[in-house]
PDB file of C-alpha atoms in Angstrom:
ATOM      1  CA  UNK Y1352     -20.746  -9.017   1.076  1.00  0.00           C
ATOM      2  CA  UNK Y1353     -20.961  -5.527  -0.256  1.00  0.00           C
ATOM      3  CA  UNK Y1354     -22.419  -5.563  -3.815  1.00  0.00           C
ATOM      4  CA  UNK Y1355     -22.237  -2.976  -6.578  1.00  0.00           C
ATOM      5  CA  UNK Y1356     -19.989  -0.922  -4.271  1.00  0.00           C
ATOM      6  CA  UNK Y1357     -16.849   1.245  -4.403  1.00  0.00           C
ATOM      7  CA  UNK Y1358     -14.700  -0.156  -1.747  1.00  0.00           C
ATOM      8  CA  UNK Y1359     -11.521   1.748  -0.542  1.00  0.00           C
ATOM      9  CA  UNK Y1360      -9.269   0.777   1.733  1.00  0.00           C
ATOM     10  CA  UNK Y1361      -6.470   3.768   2.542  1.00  0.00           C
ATOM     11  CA  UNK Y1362      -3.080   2.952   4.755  1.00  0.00           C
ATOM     12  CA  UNK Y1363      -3.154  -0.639   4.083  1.00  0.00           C
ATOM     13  CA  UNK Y1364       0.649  -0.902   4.864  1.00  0.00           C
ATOM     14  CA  UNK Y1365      -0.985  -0.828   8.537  1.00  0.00           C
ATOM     15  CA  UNK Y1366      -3.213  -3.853   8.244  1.00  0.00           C
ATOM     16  CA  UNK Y1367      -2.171  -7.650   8.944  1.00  0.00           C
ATOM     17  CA  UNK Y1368      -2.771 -10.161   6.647  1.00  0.00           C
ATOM     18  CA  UNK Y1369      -5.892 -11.548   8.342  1.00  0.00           C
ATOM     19  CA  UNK Y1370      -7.133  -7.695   8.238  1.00  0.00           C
ATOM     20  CA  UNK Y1371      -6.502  -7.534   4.404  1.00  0.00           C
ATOM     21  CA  UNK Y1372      -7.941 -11.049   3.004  1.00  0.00           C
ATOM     22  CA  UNK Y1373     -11.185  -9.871   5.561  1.00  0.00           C
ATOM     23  CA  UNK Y1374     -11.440  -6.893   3.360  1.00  0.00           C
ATOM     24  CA  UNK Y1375     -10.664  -7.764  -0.161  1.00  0.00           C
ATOM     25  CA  UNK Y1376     -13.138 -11.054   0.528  1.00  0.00           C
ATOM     26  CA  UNK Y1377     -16.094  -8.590   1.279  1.00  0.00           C
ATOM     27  CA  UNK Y1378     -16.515  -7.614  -2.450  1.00  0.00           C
ATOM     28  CA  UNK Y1379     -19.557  -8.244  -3.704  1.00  0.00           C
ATOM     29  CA  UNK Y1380     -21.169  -8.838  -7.518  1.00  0.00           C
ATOM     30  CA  UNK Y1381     -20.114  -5.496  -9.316  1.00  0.00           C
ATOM     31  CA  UNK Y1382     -17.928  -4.081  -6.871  1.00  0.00           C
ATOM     32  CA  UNK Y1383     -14.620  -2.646  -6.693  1.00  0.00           C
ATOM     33  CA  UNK Y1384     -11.825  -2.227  -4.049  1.00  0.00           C
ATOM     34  CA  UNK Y1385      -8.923   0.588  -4.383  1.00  0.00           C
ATOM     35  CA  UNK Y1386      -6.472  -0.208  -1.998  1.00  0.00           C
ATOM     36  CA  UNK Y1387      -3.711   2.301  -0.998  1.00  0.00           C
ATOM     37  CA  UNK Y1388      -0.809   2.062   1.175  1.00  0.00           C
ATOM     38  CA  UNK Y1389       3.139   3.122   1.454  1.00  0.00           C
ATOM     39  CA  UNK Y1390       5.028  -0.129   2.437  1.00  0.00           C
ATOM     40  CA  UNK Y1391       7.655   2.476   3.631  1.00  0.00           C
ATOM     41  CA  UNK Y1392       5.640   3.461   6.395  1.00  0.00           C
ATOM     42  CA  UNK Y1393       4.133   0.679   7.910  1.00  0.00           C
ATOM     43  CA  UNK Y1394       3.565   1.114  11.461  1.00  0.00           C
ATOM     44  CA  UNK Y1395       3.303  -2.638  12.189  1.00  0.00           C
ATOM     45  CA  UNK Y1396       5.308  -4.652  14.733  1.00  0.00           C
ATOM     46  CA  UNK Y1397       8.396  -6.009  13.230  1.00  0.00           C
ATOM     47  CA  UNK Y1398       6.863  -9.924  13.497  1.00  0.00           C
ATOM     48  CA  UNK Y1399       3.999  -9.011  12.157  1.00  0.00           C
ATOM     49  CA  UNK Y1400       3.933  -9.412   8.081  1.00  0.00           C
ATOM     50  CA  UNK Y1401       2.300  -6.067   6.195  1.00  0.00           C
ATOM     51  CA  UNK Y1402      -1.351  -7.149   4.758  1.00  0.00           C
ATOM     52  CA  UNK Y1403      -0.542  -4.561   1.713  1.00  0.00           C
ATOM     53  CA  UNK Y1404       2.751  -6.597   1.108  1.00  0.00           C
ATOM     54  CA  UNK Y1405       1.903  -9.945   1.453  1.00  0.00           C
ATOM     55  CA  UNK Y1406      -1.699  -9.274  -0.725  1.00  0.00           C
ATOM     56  CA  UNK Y1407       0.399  -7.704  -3.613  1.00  0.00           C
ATOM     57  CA  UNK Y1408       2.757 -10.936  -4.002  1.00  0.00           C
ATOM     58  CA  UNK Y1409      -0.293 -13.091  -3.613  1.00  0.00           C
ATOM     59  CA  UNK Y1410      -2.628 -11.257  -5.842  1.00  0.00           C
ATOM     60  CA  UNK Y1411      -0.266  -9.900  -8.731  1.00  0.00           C
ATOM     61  CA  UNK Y1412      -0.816 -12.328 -11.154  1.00  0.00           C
ATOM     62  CA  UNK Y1413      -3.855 -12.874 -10.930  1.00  0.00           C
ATOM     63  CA  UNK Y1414      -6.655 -11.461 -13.866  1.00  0.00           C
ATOM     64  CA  UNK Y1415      -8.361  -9.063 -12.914  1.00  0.00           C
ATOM     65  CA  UNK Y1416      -6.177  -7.563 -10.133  1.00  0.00           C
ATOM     66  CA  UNK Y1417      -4.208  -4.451 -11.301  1.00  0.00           C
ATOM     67  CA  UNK Y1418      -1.190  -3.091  -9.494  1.00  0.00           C
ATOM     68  CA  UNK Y1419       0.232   0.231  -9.755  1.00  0.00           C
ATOM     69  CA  UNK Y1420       3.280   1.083  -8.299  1.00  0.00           C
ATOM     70  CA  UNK Y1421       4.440   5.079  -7.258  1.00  0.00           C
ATOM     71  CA  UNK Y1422       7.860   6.705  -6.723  1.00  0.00           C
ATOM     72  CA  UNK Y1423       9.196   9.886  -5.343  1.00  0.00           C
ATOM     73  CA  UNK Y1424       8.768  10.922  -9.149  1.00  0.00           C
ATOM     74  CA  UNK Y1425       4.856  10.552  -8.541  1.00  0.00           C
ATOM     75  CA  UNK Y1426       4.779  13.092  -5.469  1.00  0.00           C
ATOM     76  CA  UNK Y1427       2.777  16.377  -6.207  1.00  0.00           C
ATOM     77  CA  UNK Y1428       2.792  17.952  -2.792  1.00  0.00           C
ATOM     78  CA  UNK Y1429       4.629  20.737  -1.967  1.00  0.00           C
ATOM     79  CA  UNK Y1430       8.725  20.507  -3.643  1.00  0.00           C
ATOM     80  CA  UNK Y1431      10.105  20.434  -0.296  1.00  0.00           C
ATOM     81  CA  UNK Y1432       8.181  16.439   0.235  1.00  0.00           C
ATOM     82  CA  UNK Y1433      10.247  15.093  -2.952  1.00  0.00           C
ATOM     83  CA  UNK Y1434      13.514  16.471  -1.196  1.00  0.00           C
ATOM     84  CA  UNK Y1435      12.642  15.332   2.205  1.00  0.00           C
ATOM     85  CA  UNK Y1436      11.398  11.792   0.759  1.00  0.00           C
ATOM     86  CA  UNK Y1437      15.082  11.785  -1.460  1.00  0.00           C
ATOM     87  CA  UNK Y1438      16.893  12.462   1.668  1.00  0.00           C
ATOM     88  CA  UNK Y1439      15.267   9.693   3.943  1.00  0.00           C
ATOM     89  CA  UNK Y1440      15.870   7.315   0.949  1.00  0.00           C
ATOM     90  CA  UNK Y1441      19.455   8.509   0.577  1.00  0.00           C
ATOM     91  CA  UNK Y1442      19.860   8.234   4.589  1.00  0.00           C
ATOM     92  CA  UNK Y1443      18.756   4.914   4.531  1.00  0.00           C
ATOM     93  CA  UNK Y1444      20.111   3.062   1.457  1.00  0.00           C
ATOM     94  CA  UNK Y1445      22.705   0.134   2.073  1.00  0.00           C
ATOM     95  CA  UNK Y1446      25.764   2.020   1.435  1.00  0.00           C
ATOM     96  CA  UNK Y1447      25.325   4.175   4.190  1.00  0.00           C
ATOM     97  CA  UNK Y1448      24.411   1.570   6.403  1.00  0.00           C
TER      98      UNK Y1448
END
């Protein structure tokens, strides 16, 4: 248990379930934990369910938790990224599939 601590967890599409309740449960008395994560790029096997997924449809409701959600509107890199990201999403929506 990690008390009054900043806790962050970065690429947590890339963690399993088991791997994500381990971390979140480590927070102490006056801590917090900042979890980050693309679902789009989750580098898991296929039968294995995302940690970052499952722990936002778990944890959404509940008081306390916040959730913020990003979209290619969010992205402040370099303008090429918000093209490139567009394109993938384009490439690999349903009705081109």
């Amino acid at each position: 248990t990690l008390n009054h601590t900043y806790m962050i967890l970065d690429e947590g599409q890339n963690t399993t379930v088991t791997q994500m309740k381990m971390f979140l449960t480590r927070m102490g008395m006056g801590s917090k934990i900042i979890v980050t994560g693309d679902t789009t790029q989750n580098d898991l096997p296929a039968h294995v369910t995302c940690g970052l997924t499952d722990a936002h449809r778990r944890l959404s409701g509940i008081k306390g938790v916040g959730v913020v959600s990003l979209t290619g509107k969010d992205i402040v890199r370099n303008r090429l990224v918000r093209d490139i990201v567009k394109a993938y999403d384009e490439d690999e929506s349903p009705t081109k599939k």
